[in-house]
Amino acid sequence: MNTLYATLGFLGVYAYVSFASLLWGGLDRKLVARMQRRMGPPLLQPFYDFLKLVGKESIIPRDANRFFEIAPVLALATSIALLAYTPLGFEPIFGTKGDVILFIYLLTLIGFLRVLGAVSSGSPYAQIGAQREMIILVSREGPMMLALFTILWRLNELGVTKPFSMGTFYEHNVWELGTPLSLIGTFVLLLVFMTWLASEIEVGYFDIPEAETELAEGTMAEYSGRHLALFELANAIKAFVSASLVVAIFFPWGISGYLGLSGVAAIVVDLLFHTLKVFAVLFVSMSVFRAVTGRLRINQAVGLFWTRMLPAAIVGALLLAIDTLGVVA
Amino acid sequence: MNGKLEYWVKVPVGPIHPALEEPEKFIITLDGERIINVDVKLGYNLRGLEWIAMRRNYIQILYLAERICGICSFSHNHTYSRAVEEMAGIEVPERAEYIRVIVGELERIHSHLLNLGVVGHAIGYDTILHLSWLARERVMDILEAIGGNRVNYSVNMIGGVRRDLEEKHVRAILDMIEYYRNEVMPKIEEIFLYDPTVEARLRDAGVIPKRIAIEYSAQGPTARGSGVKKDVRYNEKLSVYPDLGVKPITPKEFTGVVKGDVFDRMVVRVGELWQSMELIERAIDQMPEGKIKAVPKDNTLLFQLKKAEGEGIGRYEAPRGELIHYVMGQKGKDVPAKWKMREPTFPNLFAIARALVGEQVADVPVAIASIDPCLSCTDRVAVIDANTGRKRVLTERDLLRLSIEKTRELNPNVKAKPEVVGVGCPRGGVL
């Protein structure tokens, strides 16, 4: 019986997140357009795009192999699977011990499936895009994992019930731990996470694999019709999920407790409030970032991660460690 | 690696590519992200304008010249007029020269603002594109007020200009300059001289050293960005420009160094925006009263040109670089025997193709955009047999035959007999 409820809830979450992530796509385009003194497309444009693409014929290149068609399906399946482990204002539906590792793997798998699909298409643009995607993937995961594991280790020190799982973020608030030293450390880690988020959803500086003016959409160059629609949806959900991770770590407050709600009502209110926080994080990391920066070269982006973000993550980790272990006490 | 394995990738940029506004093909050979060869293929957009012009009279060609390019429409027009004036020995009234300067510099402002936006788009910084194109609207409005059109404003005429500059235009232009000085230029300077993202992307991208710029005869901001002091307005003492104190602008005056990269070319454009505004102000100050056309009536002008014989060359510094028009007149006909132009993009294109070798693939769009390519006016046609390598020149009859064959191939239902009559344009004047 419990499994049935969990499954139904999961389907509900999937439907809701698909809607919310596509809605964010429209909001983002409208907000960026206003920042650039344009009108921008209608708010529901991503929905129209999605529906149009679903109804269109998908053109398969002559040189493509089977993975070209399989990759988008797998990408969407992976992003749906991700939702089972994503904290959305409440503990993940299928959360268990140590599901953070699974979460990161699944998040990386979407990028990997994009690469697989691009390489399978046989187009030179897609191949260059795939090369770039792989390089940036390897660079961005290091600092982010260090930052994530530092925080998890910090929470684990406090003796949580399920160590190294997504649910632990809700048990303690990272900002309320320790002295100002760890506050600074957490802030540094927040910066690392915001940069990682921008890179994960490929905007601004990190719009490198899909560089429209350089590679004609790079990894997505050969995709059209239904397959493109699947990738678009997978990417939109991925953006929502990645931002959810940042929200869960750094902004884990819920409002249902203050309103005195419980049961389904509390879950719904928390989910809506979580969506609001996700939109706020994405607004900073996506819309504003996209409006005020251009695209970097691949070596500059990789350099940014290895020479700026990794040291920043190390500094943040050291600050937290010093504070926790009491070296400067 | 034993050196035998060929692992590089050939990437066609164009004929249709999001970074190119016009159909042109660059075949880029890549080794990873590094470019090891660039091959430029021209000839996707040849419109046969020279051929069409041979069927029109001198004044009709004026309107054709204007449509060579939508951005430097006045420049082509002006250069062509200068060539015809030199051939026929027509003296242009001074007021007309001043009006030409003003319209030419207004066009330079709009062209440079356009290019600054395009470069922003090429590096994925779309906010630059939208804001600089928004700023550009103002100068387009002024051009519309003067010429009646936002694009092909047809202000120019052989031996003068068609439209006088009235008091309200002068006031509008001065207002516009004030707007640019106070509102637009500080932002543009902040973006293109001091923004770290822009500097990271534009510095050391598409470097054309001074030696290469001279060797490939680069023109305009491309040459000046490499430190070559080359400006037709200054070097040739063109029309009234010496009185206005025009000088070639190099990045040295702004940043202190000359590297010849995309950044330097943009710095030159920013400097030229300042210079153009100054030139317009001085021209408005110094502009004398008087007539605006050497020959008031078009019929008289055409009759005068009919008697003219010989050659004329017009040169002008278009926003993209030196523009040359050559006109050869024939006695007793109001149609030139030959009309030929050379656009600045042609030499610049090969200079930039040379400069891209050894750089990254990410620099291709921004480097191509930085020379402000106008590919439709650059296009040349040459038919080369791929098997024998022999060149063949197509005649009018060949082109007609080919087009008929193509039509038949595409649509076998076309039954009507093709007629040679009706091809091209009727000879002689319509005026």
mmCIF file of N, CA and C in Angstrom, chain B residues 82-137:
data_model
loop_
_atom_site.group_PDB
_atom_site.id
_atom_site.type_symbol
_atom_site.label_atom_id
_atom_site.label_comp_id
_atom_site.label_asym_id
_atom_site.label_seq_id
_atom_site.Cartn_x
_atom_site.Cartn_y
_atom_site.Cartn_z
ATOM 1 N N ARG B 82 31.705 59.468 -57.397
ATOM 2 C CA ARG B 82 33.045 60.063 -57.525
ATOM 3 C C ARG B 82 33.726 59.556 -58.786
ATOM 4 N N ALA B 83 33.559 58.269 -59.085
ATOM 5 C CA ALA B 83 34.182 57.702 -60.278
ATOM 6 C C ALA B 83 33.616 58.351 -61.531
ATOM 7 N N VAL B 84 32.295 58.482 -61.585
ATOM 8 C CA VAL B 84 31.667 59.076 -62.776
ATOM 9 C C VAL B 84 32.043 60.551 -62.888
ATOM 10 N N GLU B 85 32.068 61.241 -61.731
ATOM 11 C CA GLU B 85 32.442 62.664 -61.753
ATOM 12 C C GLU B 85 33.857 62.833 -62.281
ATOM 13 N N GLU B 86 34.756 61.938 -61.876
ATOM 14 C CA GLU B 86 36.136 62.047 -62.354
ATOM 15 C C GLU B 86 36.198 61.803 -63.856
ATOM 16 N N MET B 87 35.411 60.829 -64.313
ATOM 17 C CA MET B 87 35.419 60.509 -65.731
ATOM 18 C C MET B 87 34.883 61.665 -66.559
ATOM 19 N N ALA B 88 33.771 62.265 -66.117
ATOM 20 C CA ALA B 88 33.119 63.305 -66.910
ATOM 21 C C ALA B 88 33.619 64.702 -66.558
ATOM 22 N N GLY B 89 34.470 64.823 -65.551
ATOM 23 C CA GLY B 89 34.978 66.128 -65.149
ATOM 24 C C GLY B 89 33.918 67.035 -64.569
ATOM 25 N N ILE B 90 33.081 66.511 -63.716
ATOM 26 C CA ILE B 90 32.027 67.324 -63.106
ATOM 27 C C ILE B 90 32.525 67.841 -61.763
ATOM 28 N N GLU B 91 32.358 69.138 -61.529
ATOM 29 C CA GLU B 91 32.744 69.752 -60.253
ATOM 30 C C GLU B 91 31.576 69.668 -59.287
ATOM 31 N N VAL B 92 31.821 69.160 -58.111
ATOM 32 C CA VAL B 92 30.746 69.039 -57.120
ATOM 33 C C VAL B 92 30.713 70.310 -56.271
ATOM 34 N N PRO B 93 29.542 70.902 -56.060
ATOM 35 C CA PRO B 93 29.461 72.092 -55.203
ATOM 36 C C PRO B 93 29.897 71.761 -53.776
ATOM 37 N N GLU B 94 30.416 72.768 -53.079
ATOM 38 C CA GLU B 94 31.004 72.502 -51.775
ATOM 39 C C GLU B 94 29.958 72.050 -50.755
ATOM 40 N N ARG B 95 28.789 72.686 -50.824
ATOM 41 C CA ARG B 95 27.740 72.303 -49.874
ATOM 42 C C ARG B 95 27.380 70.825 -50.028
ATOM 43 N N ALA B 96 27.360 70.378 -51.278
ATOM 44 C CA ALA B 96 27.046 68.956 -51.517
ATOM 45 C C ALA B 96 28.090 68.063 -50.874
ATOM 46 N N GLU B 97 29.358 68.491 -50.970
ATOM 47 C CA GLU B 97 30.427 67.683 -50.357
ATOM 48 C C GLU B 97 30.232 67.583 -48.851
ATOM 49 N N TYR B 98 29.833 68.694 -48.248
ATOM 50 C CA TYR B 98 29.623 68.672 -46.798
ATOM 51 C C TYR B 98 28.459 67.758 -46.431
ATOM 52 N N ILE B 99 27.389 67.822 -47.243
ATOM 53 C CA ILE B 99 26.247 66.946 -46.949
ATOM 54 C C ILE B 99 26.655 65.484 -47.101
ATOM 55 N N ARG B 100 27.496 65.249 -48.105
ATOM 56 C CA ARG B 100 27.982 63.878 -48.278
ATOM 57 C C ARG B 100 28.774 63.412 -47.049
ATOM 58 N N VAL B 101 29.606 64.311 -46.536
ATOM 59 C CA VAL B 101 30.380 63.969 -45.345
ATOM 60 C C VAL B 101 29.444 63.629 -44.197
ATOM 61 N N ILE B 102 28.422 64.465 -44.008
ATOM 62 C CA ILE B 102 27.525 64.253 -42.865
ATOM 63 C C ILE B 102 26.796 62.925 -42.994
ATOM 64 N N VAL B 103 26.236 62.678 -44.189
ATOM 65 C CA VAL B 103 25.495 61.421 -44.353
ATOM 66 C C VAL B 103 26.444 60.226 -44.255
ATOM 67 N N GLY B 104 27.648 60.389 -44.830
ATOM 68 C CA GLY B 104 28.623 59.295 -44.776
ATOM 69 C C GLY B 104 29.012 58.961 -43.349
ATOM 70 N N GLU B 105 29.196 59.990 -42.532
ATOM 71 C CA GLU B 105 29.592 59.728 -41.137
ATOM 72 C C GLU B 105 28.427 59.175 -40.332
ATOM 73 N N LEU B 106 27.208 59.629 -40.648
ATOM 74 C CA LEU B 106 26.036 59.036 -39.983
ATOM 75 C C LEU B 106 25.970 57.551 -40.305
ATOM 76 N N GLU B 107 26.254 57.242 -41.547
ATOM 77 C CA GLU B 107 26.233 55.837 -41.938
ATOM 78 C C GLU B 107 27.323 55.050 -41.214
ATOM 79 N N ARG B 108 28.482 55.694 -41.029
ATOM 80 C CA ARG B 108 29.559 55.011 -40.311
ATOM 81 C C ARG B 108 29.126 54.706 -38.870
ATOM 82 N N ILE B 109 28.437 55.660 -38.251
ATOM 83 C CA ILE B 109 27.976 55.419 -36.879
ATOM 84 C C ILE B 109 27.047 54.213 -36.843
ATOM 85 N N HIS B 110 26.121 54.166 -37.800
ATOM 86 C CA HIS B 110 25.149 53.064 -37.752
ATOM 87 C C HIS B 110 25.817 51.747 -38.084
ATOM 88 N N SER B 111 26.774 51.777 -39.002
ATOM 89 C CA SER B 111 27.459 50.535 -39.360
ATOM 90 C C SER B 111 28.308 50.010 -38.207
ATOM 91 N N HIS B 112 28.999 50.916 -37.526
ATOM 92 C CA HIS B 112 29.866 50.478 -36.431
ATOM 93 C C HIS B 112 29.045 49.975 -35.248
ATOM 94 N N LEU B 113 27.934 50.659 -34.963
ATOM 95 C CA LEU B 113 27.084 50.178 -33.867
ATOM 96 C C LEU B 113 26.539 48.795 -34.187
ATOM 97 N N LEU B 114 26.192 48.601 -35.449
ATOM 98 C CA LEU B 114 25.719 47.288 -35.877
ATOM 99 C C LEU B 114 26.785 46.237 -35.656
ATOM 100 N N ASN B 115 28.010 46.552 -36.069
ATOM 101 C CA ASN B 115 29.074 45.567 -35.949
ATOM 102 C C ASN B 115 29.426 45.267 -34.503
ATOM 103 N N LEU B 116 29.409 46.298 -33.655
ATOM 104 C CA LEU B 116 29.698 46.049 -32.243
ATOM 105 C C LEU B 116 28.682 45.064 -31.672
ATOM 106 N N GLY B 117 27.427 45.221 -32.074
ATOM 107 C CA GLY B 117 26.401 44.288 -31.612
ATOM 108 C C GLY B 117 26.616 42.895 -32.146
ATOM 109 N N VAL B 118 26.994 42.812 -33.431
ATOM 110 C CA VAL B 118 27.189 41.490 -34.035
ATOM 111 C C VAL B 118 28.325 40.744 -33.335
ATOM 112 N N VAL B 119 29.391 41.488 -32.992
ATOM 113 C CA VAL B 119 30.508 40.851 -32.296
ATOM 114 C C VAL B 119 30.051 40.356 -30.924
ATOM 115 N N GLY B 120 29.204 41.161 -30.243
ATOM 116 C CA GLY B 120 28.660 40.710 -28.968
ATOM 117 C C GLY B 120 27.873 39.429 -29.124
ATOM 118 N N HIS B 121 27.091 39.347 -30.187
ATOM 119 C CA HIS B 121 26.309 38.138 -30.430
ATOM 120 C C HIS B 121 27.218 36.944 -30.693
ATOM 121 N N ALA B 122 28.327 37.191 -31.412
ATOM 122 C CA ALA B 122 29.226 36.083 -31.769
ATOM 123 C C ALA B 122 29.881 35.467 -30.542
ATOM 124 N N ILE B 123 30.065 36.248 -29.479
ATOM 125 C CA ILE B 123 30.628 35.650 -28.273
ATOM 126 C C ILE B 123 29.527 35.258 -27.285
ATOM 127 N N GLY B 124 28.283 35.238 -27.755
ATOM 128 C CA GLY B 124 27.182 34.781 -26.906
ATOM 129 C C GLY B 124 26.729 35.812 -25.890
ATOM 130 N N TYR B 125 27.133 37.057 -26.066
ATOM 131 C CA TYR B 125 26.787 38.127 -25.136
ATOM 132 C C TYR B 125 25.656 38.912 -25.775
ATOM 133 N N ASP B 126 24.471 38.344 -25.766
ATOM 134 C CA ASP B 126 23.382 38.912 -26.554
ATOM 135 C C ASP B 126 22.896 40.257 -26.040
ATOM 136 N N THR B 127 23.184 40.554 -24.775
ATOM 137 C CA THR B 127 22.740 41.843 -24.247
ATOM 138 C C THR B 127 23.405 42.985 -25.007
ATOM 139 N N ILE B 128 24.675 42.798 -25.388
ATOM 140 C CA ILE B 128 25.363 43.828 -26.178
ATOM 141 C C ILE B 128 24.629 44.042 -27.488
ATOM 142 N N LEU B 129 24.267 42.927 -28.110
ATOM 143 C CA LEU B 129 23.570 43.012 -29.393
ATOM 144 C C LEU B 129 22.299 43.827 -29.260
ATOM 145 N N HIS B 130 21.493 43.488 -28.264
ATOM 146 C CA HIS B 130 20.198 44.149 -28.169
ATOM 147 C C HIS B 130 20.341 45.621 -27.803
ATOM 148 N N LEU B 131 21.287 45.920 -26.902
ATOM 149 C CA LEU B 131 21.401 47.319 -26.485
ATOM 150 C C LEU B 131 22.052 48.179 -27.565
ATOM 151 N N SER B 132 23.053 47.634 -28.278
ATOM 152 C CA SER B 132 23.690 48.487 -29.285
ATOM 153 C C SER B 132 22.774 48.655 -30.494
ATOM 154 N N TRP B 133 21.976 47.645 -30.766
ATOM 155 C CA TRP B 133 21.042 47.818 -31.885
ATOM 156 C C TRP B 133 19.899 48.744 -31.510
ATOM 157 N N LEU B 134 19.578 48.770 -30.229
ATOM 158 C CA LEU B 134 18.583 49.738 -29.763
ATOM 159 C C LEU B 134 19.118 51.149 -29.933
ATOM 160 N N ALA B 135 20.400 51.354 -29.586
ATOM 161 C CA ALA B 135 21.010 52.669 -29.740
ATOM 162 C C ALA B 135 21.077 53.058 -31.205
ATOM 163 N N ARG B 136 21.224 52.057 -32.059
ATOM 164 C CA ARG B 136 21.365 52.323 -33.483
ATOM 165 C C ARG B 136 20.073 52.865 -34.096
ATOM 166 N N GLU B 137 18.948 52.550 -33.479
ATOM 167 C CA GLU B 137 17.670 53.030 -34.011
ATOM 168 C C GLU B 137 17.667 54.548 -34.209
#
